[in-house]
């Protein structure tokens, strides 16, 4: 159920093979063209902005995450009339450059703990008019600079924390330094925890005991959002996701959250996710349902896995994604043959923003293996009610009407078209039957 459906193409290496004959090499990165100076491989170009990476960590594959952050920041600036950004771990400074030049931020505080990068960061930011009202570079531990901004009551409209691993220590200080209604762009790169291989580590970092589930990429995003929800509640705030993005190359989990008052006393979007290894059904459970967790396909709890607490609400805001898509078209990033992958990603997010969609998804190539078990579970309940039958459009094939289950031949026909990652809507029916 996410914009993480495996359609992200592999990118080519930014470093050309063999002796370069040209001053620059063209590298295809998804739907963008990145220019790499062959004589100086540390010189990069992203969205027309040239910069040096020096010895700083940089991945051109992460440019999609930066695109999304710029679009959301610009939409927020247009609605509020101003934008102050704190880039807590700026690296070489490309994010700060883009916030200034593309999102037209009024001010950016570019911080990196490594003071050896100062000349590199300043050199890249010099492309923007230099005065103290536009940008400042500092070198401090992220928690310290965030806490200092809070103590000086110097609040920001957007705080971008591009951290490594599952570091959650920045959550509270970032929220304290964030203006009410501001945006918090968080990162997690711990694939082991999201995959359920280090449940006690995820419990320490985000307060969630995560067990292995087949949609670990989605769980990683819900784990990250859930940790922020818990921290915001402690401070008397609540956060809601504007978009959630997963990239395979890290893996990298990035979520853009909006923070507001007051905290939600009864948050129905913070609970548990269960998955049945027998029929492939996944379902969200509230705290009140903890003693009733199970699957209708079997009487025992054996084979039923539960993770949580996690964010179980929508992963994207349809209003925000629509505005981002419109802005991307206005800038020429999508449309007319440009930005095909970015446009596809945003449209997937728009489809996934439906609040009726429960957590989880099934890969189409796995449907055949679980379909017999799933169909046998329905026989216990007899014929399906007509109002539930109309909610079963698991495939878009013309051969499959919404009043019929797809045959094995229909499944094979879909498999011949390639392996897709889809959300199977018959889960709605399965969920309703289990609760009737």
Short mmCIF file of N, CA, C and O in Angstrom, two decimals, residues 48 50 62 146 154 190 218 226 234 243-244 251 267 270 275 281 300 318 329 360 389 395 404 420 431:
data_model
loop_
_atom_site.label_atom_id
_atom_site.label_comp_id
_atom_site.label_asym_id
_atom_site.label_seq_id
_atom_site.Cartn_x
_atom_site.Cartn_y
_atom_site.Cartn_z
N UNK A 48 20.19 21.34 -12.16
CA UNK A 48 20.82 22.54 -12.70
C UNK A 48 21.71 23.28 -11.73
O UNK A 48 22.32 24.29 -12.09
N UNK A 50 25.11 23.38 -9.65
CA UNK A 50 26.42 22.76 -9.57
C UNK A 50 26.98 22.89 -8.15
O UNK A 50 26.81 23.92 -7.50
N UNK A 62 19.62 9.70 -3.84
CA UNK A 62 18.74 10.34 -2.86
C UNK A 62 18.13 11.64 -3.37
O UNK A 62 17.43 12.33 -2.62
N UNK A 146 19.96 22.31 17.79
CA UNK A 146 18.50 22.36 17.90
C UNK A 146 18.07 22.89 19.26
O UNK A 146 17.16 23.72 19.35
N UNK A 154 14.33 30.79 18.71
CA UNK A 154 14.57 31.00 17.29
C UNK A 154 13.99 29.79 16.55
O UNK A 154 14.67 28.80 16.31
N UNK A 190 17.80 2.22 8.87
CA UNK A 190 18.02 0.95 9.54
C UNK A 190 17.07 -0.11 8.99
O UNK A 190 15.95 -0.28 9.47
N UNK A 218 7.11 -0.71 4.21
CA UNK A 218 6.01 0.07 4.78
C UNK A 218 6.11 0.15 6.29
O UNK A 218 5.88 1.21 6.89
N UNK A 226 5.44 6.52 13.86
CA UNK A 226 4.94 6.19 15.20
C UNK A 226 5.85 6.71 16.30
O UNK A 226 5.37 7.18 17.34
N UNK A 234 4.23 13.46 24.12
CA UNK A 234 4.89 13.80 25.38
C UNK A 234 4.99 15.32 25.54
O UNK A 234 4.84 15.86 26.65
N UNK A 243 3.80 13.22 3.48
CA UNK A 243 4.14 12.14 2.55
C UNK A 243 5.15 11.23 3.22
O UNK A 243 5.85 11.62 4.16
N UNK A 244 5.22 10.00 2.71
CA UNK A 244 6.17 9.00 3.20
C UNK A 244 6.85 8.39 1.99
O UNK A 244 6.19 8.01 1.03
N UNK A 251 18.60 0.84 2.74
CA UNK A 251 17.36 1.52 2.38
C UNK A 251 17.23 2.85 3.11
O UNK A 251 17.85 3.06 4.16
N UNK A 267 -5.86 8.77 19.98
CA UNK A 267 -5.31 8.69 18.63
C UNK A 267 -5.58 7.31 18.04
O UNK A 267 -4.92 6.32 18.37
N UNK A 270 -2.72 5.25 15.90
CA UNK A 270 -1.51 4.75 16.57
C UNK A 270 -1.88 3.44 17.24
O UNK A 270 -2.58 3.43 18.26
N UNK A 275 -0.31 -9.72 10.98
CA UNK A 275 -0.18 -10.37 9.67
C UNK A 275 -0.29 -11.87 9.84
O UNK A 275 0.34 -12.46 10.73
N UNK A 281 -3.30 -12.18 5.12
CA UNK A 281 -4.14 -11.05 5.52
C UNK A 281 -3.41 -10.18 6.55
O UNK A 281 -2.79 -10.70 7.48
N UNK A 300 -6.39 -20.64 16.05
CA UNK A 300 -5.26 -20.41 16.94
C UNK A 300 -4.50 -19.16 16.52
O UNK A 300 -4.66 -18.65 15.41
N UNK A 318 -3.54 13.77 0.83
CA UNK A 318 -3.93 13.95 -0.56
C UNK A 318 -3.86 15.41 -0.98
O UNK A 318 -3.45 15.72 -2.11
N UNK A 329 4.58 20.22 -11.94
CA UNK A 329 4.21 20.47 -13.34
C UNK A 329 4.50 21.92 -13.72
O UNK A 329 4.97 22.21 -14.83
N UNK A 360 -0.43 -2.66 4.83
CA UNK A 360 0.01 -3.87 4.16
C UNK A 360 -0.31 -3.90 2.69
O UNK A 360 -1.15 -3.13 2.20
N UNK A 389 -19.57 -7.67 -1.62
CA UNK A 389 -19.09 -8.16 -2.90
C UNK A 389 -18.70 -7.01 -3.81
O UNK A 389 -17.72 -7.06 -4.53
N UNK A 395 -8.41 -6.88 -9.24
CA UNK A 395 -7.64 -6.73 -10.46
C UNK A 395 -8.38 -5.79 -11.40
O UNK A 395 -9.60 -5.66 -11.34
N UNK A 404 -16.94 -11.24 -9.05
CA UNK A 404 -16.33 -12.56 -9.12
C UNK A 404 -14.92 -12.51 -8.53
O UNK A 404 -14.23 -11.50 -8.61
N UNK A 420 4.16 -6.99 -10.05
CA UNK A 420 3.77 -5.68 -9.54
C UNK A 420 3.53 -5.79 -8.06
O UNK A 420 3.23 -6.86 -7.53
N UNK A 431 -11.39 -8.17 6.44
CA UNK A 431 -11.42 -7.42 7.69
C UNK A 431 -12.85 -7.31 8.21
O UNK A 431 -13.13 -7.51 9.39
#
